Structure formats: C-alpha cells, structure tokens
CSV table of C-alpha atoms and ligand atoms in Angstrom, one decimal:
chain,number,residue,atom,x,y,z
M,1,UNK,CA,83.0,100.2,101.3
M,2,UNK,CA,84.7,103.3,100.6
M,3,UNK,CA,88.2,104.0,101.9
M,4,UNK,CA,89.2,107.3,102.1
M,5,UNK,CA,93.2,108.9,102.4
M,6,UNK,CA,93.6,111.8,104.1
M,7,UNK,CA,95.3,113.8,106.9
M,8,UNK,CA,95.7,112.4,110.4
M,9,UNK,CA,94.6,114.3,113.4
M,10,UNK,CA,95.4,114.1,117.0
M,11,UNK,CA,92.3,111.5,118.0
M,12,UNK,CA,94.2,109.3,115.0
M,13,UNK,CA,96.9,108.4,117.3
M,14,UNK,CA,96.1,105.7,119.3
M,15,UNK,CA,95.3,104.0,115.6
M,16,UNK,CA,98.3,104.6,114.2
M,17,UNK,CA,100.3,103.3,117.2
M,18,UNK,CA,98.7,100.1,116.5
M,19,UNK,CA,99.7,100.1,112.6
M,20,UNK,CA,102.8,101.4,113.6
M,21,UNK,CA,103.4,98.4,116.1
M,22,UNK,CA,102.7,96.1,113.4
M,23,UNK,CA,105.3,97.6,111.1
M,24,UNK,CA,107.8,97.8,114.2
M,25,UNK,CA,107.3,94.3,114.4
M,26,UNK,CA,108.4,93.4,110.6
M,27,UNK,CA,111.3,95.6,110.6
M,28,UNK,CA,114.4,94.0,112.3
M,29,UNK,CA,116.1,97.5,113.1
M,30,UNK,CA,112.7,98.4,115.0
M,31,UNK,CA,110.6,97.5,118.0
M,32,UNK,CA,107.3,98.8,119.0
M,33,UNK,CA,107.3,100.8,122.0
M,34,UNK,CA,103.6,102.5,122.0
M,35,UNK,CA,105.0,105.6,124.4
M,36,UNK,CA,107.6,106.3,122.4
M,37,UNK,CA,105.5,106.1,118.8
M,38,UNK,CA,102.5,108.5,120.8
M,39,UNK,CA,105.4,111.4,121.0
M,40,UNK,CA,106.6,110.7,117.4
M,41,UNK,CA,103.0,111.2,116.4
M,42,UNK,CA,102.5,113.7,118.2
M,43,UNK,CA,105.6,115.8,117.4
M,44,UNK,CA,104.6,115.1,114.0
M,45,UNK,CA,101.1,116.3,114.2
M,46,UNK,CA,102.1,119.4,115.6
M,47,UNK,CA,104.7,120.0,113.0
M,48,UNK,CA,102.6,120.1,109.9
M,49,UNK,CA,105.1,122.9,107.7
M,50,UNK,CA,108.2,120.1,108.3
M,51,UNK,CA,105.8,116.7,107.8
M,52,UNK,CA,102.2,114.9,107.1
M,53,UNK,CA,100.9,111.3,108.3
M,54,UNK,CA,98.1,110.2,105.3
M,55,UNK,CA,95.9,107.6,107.1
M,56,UNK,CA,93.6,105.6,105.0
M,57,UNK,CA,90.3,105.4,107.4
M,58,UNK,CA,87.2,102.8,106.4
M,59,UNK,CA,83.7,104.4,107.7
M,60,UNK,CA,83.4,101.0,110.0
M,61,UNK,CA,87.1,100.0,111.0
M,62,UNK,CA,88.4,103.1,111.1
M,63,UNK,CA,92.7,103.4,110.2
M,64,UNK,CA,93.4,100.7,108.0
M,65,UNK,CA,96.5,102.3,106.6
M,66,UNK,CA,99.4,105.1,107.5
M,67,UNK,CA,102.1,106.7,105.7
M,68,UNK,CA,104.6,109.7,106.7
M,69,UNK,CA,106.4,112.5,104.8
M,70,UNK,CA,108.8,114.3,105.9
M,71,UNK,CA,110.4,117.1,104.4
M,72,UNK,CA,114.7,117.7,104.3
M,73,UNK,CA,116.8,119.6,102.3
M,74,UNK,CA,119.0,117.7,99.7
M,75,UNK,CA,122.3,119.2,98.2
M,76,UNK,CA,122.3,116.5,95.6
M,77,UNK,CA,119.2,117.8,94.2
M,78,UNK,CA,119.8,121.6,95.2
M,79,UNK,CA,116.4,121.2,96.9
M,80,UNK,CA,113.9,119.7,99.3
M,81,UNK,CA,113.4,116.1,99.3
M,82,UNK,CA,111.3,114.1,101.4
M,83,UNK,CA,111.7,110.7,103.3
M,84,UNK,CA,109.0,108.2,103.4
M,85,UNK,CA,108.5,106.1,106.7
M,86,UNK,CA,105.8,104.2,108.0
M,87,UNK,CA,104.5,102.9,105.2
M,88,UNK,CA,102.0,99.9,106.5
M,89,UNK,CA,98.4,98.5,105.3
M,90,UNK,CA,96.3,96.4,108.0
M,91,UNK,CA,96.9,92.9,106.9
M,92,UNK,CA,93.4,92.2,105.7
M,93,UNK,CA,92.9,95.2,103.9
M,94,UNK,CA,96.2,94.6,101.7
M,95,UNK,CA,96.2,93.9,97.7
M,96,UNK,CA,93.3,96.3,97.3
M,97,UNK,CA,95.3,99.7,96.6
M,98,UNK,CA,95.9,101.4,99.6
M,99,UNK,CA,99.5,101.4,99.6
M,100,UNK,CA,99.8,102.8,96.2
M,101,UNK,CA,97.0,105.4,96.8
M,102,UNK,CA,99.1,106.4,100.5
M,103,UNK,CA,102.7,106.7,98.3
M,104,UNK,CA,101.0,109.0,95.5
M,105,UNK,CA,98.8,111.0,98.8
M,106,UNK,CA,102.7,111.3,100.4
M,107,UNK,CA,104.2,111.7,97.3
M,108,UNK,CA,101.9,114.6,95.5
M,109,UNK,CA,102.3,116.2,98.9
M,110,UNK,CA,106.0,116.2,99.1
M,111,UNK,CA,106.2,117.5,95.8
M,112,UNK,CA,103.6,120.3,96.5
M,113,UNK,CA,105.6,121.7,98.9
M,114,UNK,CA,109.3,121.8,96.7
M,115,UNK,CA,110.7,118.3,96.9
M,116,UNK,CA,112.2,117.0,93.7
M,117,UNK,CA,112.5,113.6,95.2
M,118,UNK,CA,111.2,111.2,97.5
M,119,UNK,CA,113.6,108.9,99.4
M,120,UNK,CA,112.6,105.8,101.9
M,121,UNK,CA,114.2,102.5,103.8
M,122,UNK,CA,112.8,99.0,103.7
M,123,UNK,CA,114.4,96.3,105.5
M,124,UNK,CA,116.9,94.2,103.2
M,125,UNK,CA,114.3,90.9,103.9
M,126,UNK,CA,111.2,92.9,103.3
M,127,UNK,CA,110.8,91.1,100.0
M,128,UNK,CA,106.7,91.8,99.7
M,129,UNK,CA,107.9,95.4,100.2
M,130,UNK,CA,110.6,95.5,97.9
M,131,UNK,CA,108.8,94.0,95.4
M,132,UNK,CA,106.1,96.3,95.7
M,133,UNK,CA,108.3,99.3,95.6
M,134,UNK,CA,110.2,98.1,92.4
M,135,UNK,CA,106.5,97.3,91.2
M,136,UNK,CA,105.3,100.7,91.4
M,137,UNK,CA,109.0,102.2,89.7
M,138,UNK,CA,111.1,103.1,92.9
M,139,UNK,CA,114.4,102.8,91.9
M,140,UNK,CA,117.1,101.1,94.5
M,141,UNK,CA,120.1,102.5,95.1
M,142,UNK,CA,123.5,101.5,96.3
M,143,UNK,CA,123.3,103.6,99.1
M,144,UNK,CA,122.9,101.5,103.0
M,145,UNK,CA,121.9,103.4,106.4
M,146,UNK,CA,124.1,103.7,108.7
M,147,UNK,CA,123.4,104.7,112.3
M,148,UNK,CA,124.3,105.7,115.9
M,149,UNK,CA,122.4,106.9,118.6
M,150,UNK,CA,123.1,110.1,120.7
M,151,UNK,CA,121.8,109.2,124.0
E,1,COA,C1,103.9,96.9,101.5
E,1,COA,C2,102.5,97.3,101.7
E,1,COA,C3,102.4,98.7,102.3
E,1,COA,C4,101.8,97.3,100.3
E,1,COA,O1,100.5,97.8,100.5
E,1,COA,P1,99.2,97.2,99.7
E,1,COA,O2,98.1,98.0,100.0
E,1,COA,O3,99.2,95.7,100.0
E,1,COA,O4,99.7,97.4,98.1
E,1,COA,P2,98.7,97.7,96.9
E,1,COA,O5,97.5,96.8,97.0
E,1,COA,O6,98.5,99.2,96.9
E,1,COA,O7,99.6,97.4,95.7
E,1,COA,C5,100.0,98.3,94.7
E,1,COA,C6,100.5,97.6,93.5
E,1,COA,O8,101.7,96.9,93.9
E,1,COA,C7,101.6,95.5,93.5
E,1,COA,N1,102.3,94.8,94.5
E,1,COA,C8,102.1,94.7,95.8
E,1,COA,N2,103.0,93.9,96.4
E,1,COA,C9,103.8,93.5,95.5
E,1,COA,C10,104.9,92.6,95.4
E,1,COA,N3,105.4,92.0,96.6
E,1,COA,N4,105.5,92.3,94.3
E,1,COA,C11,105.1,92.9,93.1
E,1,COA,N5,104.0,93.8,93.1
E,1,COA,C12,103.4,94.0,94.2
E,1,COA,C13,100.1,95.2,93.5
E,1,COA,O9,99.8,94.1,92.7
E,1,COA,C14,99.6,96.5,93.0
E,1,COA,O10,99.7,96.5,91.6
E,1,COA,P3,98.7,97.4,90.6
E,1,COA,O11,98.4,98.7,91.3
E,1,COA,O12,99.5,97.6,89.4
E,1,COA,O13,97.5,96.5,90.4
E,1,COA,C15,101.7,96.3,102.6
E,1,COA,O14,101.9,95.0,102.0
E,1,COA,C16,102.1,96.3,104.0
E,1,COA,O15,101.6,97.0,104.9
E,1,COA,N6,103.1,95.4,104.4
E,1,COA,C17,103.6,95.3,105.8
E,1,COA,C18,104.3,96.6,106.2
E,1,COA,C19,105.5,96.8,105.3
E,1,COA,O16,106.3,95.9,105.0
E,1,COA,N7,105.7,98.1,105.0
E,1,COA,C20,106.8,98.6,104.1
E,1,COA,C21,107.8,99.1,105.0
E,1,COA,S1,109.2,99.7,104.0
C-alpha cells in the first residue's frame, strides 16, 4: 500500500496527538498530555511561515508517521536553522522507510526556506533512535539541553 508524506492539516490533529502520545511516552523529559499537544498542533498549523508537521498517511490507517520543522535564526551559521521534534513512526509500520522519507520531507523543507542546518534532541537512552540518526549521517555534538520553565 502506498504511503504518502505530506503536509498536515487541521482534521490531522486528533492523529497526531496519538503519535505524539506515543513519543511522549518514550521520552523521559516528556509526558503526553492530549490538551496540551491539540494547542501545540494547532499553534503550529496556524503558523505555517515559522513551522511544518509532515505526516506520513496510509489510504486505510490513516497517520502512520509525524515529523515537525521549525524554523530559528542561528548566529553560528549567520542564518536560519531549523529544529527537528516529533519525529515518531507507528510501531508496526517501522523499518519500512518512513522515518527517513519524514527527515528528508522536514529537511528539504527547512532548507527551502534558508536554513543551513538542521538541529534536533533524542533522549540520551533512545538508542534505536540514536542509532538511526548516526545511520542516516547526523552528526552528535557535545552540546546538552538545558531547561527552565517560566510559569
Ligand atoms: C526512530 C524512528 C522514527 C525510525 O523510523 P523508521 O521508519 O523505523 O526508520 P526507517 O525505516 O526510515 O530507517 C531508515 C534507515 O535507518 C536504519 N535504521 C533504523 N533504525 C536504526 C538503528 N537503530 N540503528 C542503525 N540503523 C537504523 C534503517 O535500517 C534504514 O536504513 P536504510 O534506509 O539505509 O535501509 C522510529 O523507530 C520510531 O518512531 N521510534 C519511536 C519514536 C522515537 O524514538 N523517535 C525519535 C525521537 S528523537
């Protein structure tokens, strides 16, 4: 069957909550909280000069896939960059492409619009993810996130 990556729309979102509260779910620093994810969507969505969700949608299933780009301005590389996030492929669907074809869909769009890089986060035990990251020629770097939150 095919598998086709593309845009998200609006009608997307309860889809991508679900993919996203798999992700959530891996990732120690997160936890899925469905309200919360709808208004990121949603912000997202209605944002599309700053950022783009790629969704890879099967005819029968529908969202079997997700990725975000979002675009920032880095003084390192006197130009845009973009991060990377939410990067996830429904379990049974994984192994068959779709996370390479949603990185080069994120990727070719970041660099469309100016960025000279493309930056992301994977959890320091993610070692299916790192492994396909360093697989597909993402370099690591000796940088670590730091965080505090405002409210
Ligand atoms: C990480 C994830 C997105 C990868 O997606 P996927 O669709 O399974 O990966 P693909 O099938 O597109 O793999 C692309 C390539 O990477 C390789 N690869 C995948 N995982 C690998 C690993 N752990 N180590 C080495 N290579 C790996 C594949 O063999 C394939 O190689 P090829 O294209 O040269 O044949 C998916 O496993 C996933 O959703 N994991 C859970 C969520 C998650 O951890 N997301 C990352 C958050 S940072």
């Amino acid at each position: 069957m095919t598998i086709e990556i593309e845009p998200a729309n609006h009608a997307d979102i309860p889809g991508l909550i679900a993919l996203l509260g798999v992700l959530f779910s891996i990732e120690q620093d997160f936890r899925p909280d469905a309200e919360k994810q709808h208004r990121g969507l949603a912000l997202l969505l209605n944002q599309p000069g700053r950022g783009q969700i790629f969704v890879a949608r099967e005819p029968e299933r529908g969202i079997v896939g997700m990725v975000s780009a979002q675009l920032v301005i880095s003084t390192a590389a006197g130009a845009a960059s973009a991060w990377i996030e939410d990067v996830v492929v429904i379990e049974d669907c994984r192994g068959t492409g779709l996370g390479r074809r949603l990185l080069e869909a994120a990727t070719a769009w970041a660099s469309s619009r100016g960025a000279k890089r493309v930056q992301l986060l994977v959890d320091a035990d993610n070692h299916p993810a790192l492994g396909f990251y360093r697989h597909l020629d993402w370099e690591p770097t000796r940088l670590l996130a730091w965080r505090k939150f405002t409210d």
